[in-house]
Coordinates of N, CA and C in Angstrom, one line a residue:
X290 N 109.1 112.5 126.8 CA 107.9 113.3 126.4 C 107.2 112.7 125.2
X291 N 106.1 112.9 125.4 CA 105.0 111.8 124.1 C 104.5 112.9 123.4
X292 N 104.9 112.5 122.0 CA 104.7 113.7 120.9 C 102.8 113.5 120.7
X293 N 102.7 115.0 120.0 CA 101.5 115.0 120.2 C 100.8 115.2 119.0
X294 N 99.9 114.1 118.1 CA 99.8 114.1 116.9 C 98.5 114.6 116.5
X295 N 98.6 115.8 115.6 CA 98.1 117.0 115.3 C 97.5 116.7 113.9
X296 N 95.8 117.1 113.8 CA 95.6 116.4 111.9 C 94.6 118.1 111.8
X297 N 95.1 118.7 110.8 CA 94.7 120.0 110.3 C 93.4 119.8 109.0
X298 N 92.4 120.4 109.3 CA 91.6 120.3 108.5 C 90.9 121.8 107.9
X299 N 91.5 122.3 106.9 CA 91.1 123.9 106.7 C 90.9 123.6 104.9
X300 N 90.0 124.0 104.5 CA 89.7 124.6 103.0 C 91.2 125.3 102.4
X301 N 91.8 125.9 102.9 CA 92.9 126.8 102.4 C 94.6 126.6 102.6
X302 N 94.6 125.7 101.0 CA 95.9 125.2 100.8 C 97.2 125.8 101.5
X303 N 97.4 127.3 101.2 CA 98.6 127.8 102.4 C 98.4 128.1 103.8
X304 N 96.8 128.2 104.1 CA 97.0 128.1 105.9 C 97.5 126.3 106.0
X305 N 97.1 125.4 105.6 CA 98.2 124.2 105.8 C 99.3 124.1 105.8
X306 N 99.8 124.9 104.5 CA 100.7 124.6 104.3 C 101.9 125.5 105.5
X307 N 101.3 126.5 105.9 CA 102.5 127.5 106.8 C 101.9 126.3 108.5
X308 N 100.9 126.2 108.7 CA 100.6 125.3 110.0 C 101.7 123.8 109.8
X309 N 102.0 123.3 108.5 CA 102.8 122.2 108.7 C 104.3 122.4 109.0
X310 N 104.7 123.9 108.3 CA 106.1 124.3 108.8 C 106.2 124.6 109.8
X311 N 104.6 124.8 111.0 CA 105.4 125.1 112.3 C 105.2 124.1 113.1
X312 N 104.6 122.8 112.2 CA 104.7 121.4 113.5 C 106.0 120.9 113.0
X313 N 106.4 121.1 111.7 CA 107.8 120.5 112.0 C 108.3 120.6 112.2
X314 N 108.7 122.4 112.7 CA 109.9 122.9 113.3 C 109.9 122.1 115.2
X315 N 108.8 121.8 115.5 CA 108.3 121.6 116.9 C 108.7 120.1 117.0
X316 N 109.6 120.2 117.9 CA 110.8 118.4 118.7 C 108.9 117.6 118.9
X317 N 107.9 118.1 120.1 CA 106.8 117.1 120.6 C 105.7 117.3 119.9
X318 N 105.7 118.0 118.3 CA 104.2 118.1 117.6 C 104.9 117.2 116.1
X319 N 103.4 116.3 115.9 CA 103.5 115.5 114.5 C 102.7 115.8 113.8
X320 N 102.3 115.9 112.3 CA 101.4 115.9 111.4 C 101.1 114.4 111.3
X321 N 99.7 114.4 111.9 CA 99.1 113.1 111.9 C 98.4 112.8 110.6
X322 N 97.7 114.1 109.5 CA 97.0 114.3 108.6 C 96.2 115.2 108.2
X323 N 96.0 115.6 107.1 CA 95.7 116.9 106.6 C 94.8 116.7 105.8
X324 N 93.5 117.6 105.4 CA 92.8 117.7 104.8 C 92.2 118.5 103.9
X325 N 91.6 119.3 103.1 CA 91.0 120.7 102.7 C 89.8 120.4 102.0
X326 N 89.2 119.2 102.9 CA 87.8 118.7 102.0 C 87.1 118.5 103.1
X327 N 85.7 119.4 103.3 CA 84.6 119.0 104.7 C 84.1 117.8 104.6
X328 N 84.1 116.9 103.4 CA 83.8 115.8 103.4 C 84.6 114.6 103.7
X329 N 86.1 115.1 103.8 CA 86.7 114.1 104.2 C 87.6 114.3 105.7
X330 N 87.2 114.8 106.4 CA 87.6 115.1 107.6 C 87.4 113.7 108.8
X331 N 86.3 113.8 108.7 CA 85.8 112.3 109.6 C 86.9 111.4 109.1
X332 N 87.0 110.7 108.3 CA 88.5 109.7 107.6 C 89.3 109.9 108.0
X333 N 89.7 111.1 107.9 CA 91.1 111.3 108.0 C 91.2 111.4 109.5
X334 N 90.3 112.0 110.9 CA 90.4 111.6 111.9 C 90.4 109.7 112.3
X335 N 89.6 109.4 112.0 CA 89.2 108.0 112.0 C 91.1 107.1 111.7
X336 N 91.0 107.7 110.5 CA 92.1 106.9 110.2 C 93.4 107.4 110.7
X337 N 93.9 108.1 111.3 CA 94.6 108.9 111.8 C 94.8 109.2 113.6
X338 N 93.8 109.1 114.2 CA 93.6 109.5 115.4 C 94.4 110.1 116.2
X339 N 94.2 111.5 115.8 CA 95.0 112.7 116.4 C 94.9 113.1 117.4
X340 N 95.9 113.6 118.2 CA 95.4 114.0 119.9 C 95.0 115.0 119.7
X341 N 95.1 116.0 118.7 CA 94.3 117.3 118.4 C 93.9 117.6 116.9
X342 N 92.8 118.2 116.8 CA 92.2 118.7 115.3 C 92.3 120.0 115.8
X343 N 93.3 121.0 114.2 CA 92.8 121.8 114.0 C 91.6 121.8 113.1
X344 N 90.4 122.2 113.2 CA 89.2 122.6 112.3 C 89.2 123.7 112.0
X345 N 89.1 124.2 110.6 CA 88.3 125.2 110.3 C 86.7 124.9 110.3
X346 N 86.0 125.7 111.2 CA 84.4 125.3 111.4 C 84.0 125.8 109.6
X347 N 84.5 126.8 109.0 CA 83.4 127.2 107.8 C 84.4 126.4 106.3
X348 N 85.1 125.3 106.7 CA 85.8 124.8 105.8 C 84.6 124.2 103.9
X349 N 83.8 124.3 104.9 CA 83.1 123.9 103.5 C 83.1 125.2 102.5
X350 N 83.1 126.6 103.0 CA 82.7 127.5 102.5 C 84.3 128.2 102.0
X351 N 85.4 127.4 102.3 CA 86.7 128.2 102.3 C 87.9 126.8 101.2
X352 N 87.0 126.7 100.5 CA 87.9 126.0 99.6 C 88.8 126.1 98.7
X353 N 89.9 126.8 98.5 CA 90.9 127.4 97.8 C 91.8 126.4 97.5

């Protein structure tokens, strides 16, 4: 099975932070990379290339 590498991008430090405890409880999900800056999202996809983005769409406005 090919694990599947996951890069989270949300304004709000503990929704990361509880999303990272449940990819690592998970055997085929990885934290490819995390972010909580709308400006640095593109990078961290780029440099990372995740088989899935979580996005917060209103992350600019949810910066905690």
């Amino acid at each position: 099975m090919d694990i599947i590498k996951v890069a989270i991008a949300d304004g709000n430090t503990l929704f990361r932070e509880g999303l990272k405890r449940i990819l690592a409880a998970e055997k085929d999900l990885s934290l490819a990379g995390e972010t909580g800056d709308d400006e640095e999202v593109a990078r961290v996809v780029e440099r990372t290339s995740p088989d899935v983005l979580l996005l917060d769409l209103e992350i600019a406005n949810r910066k905690t």
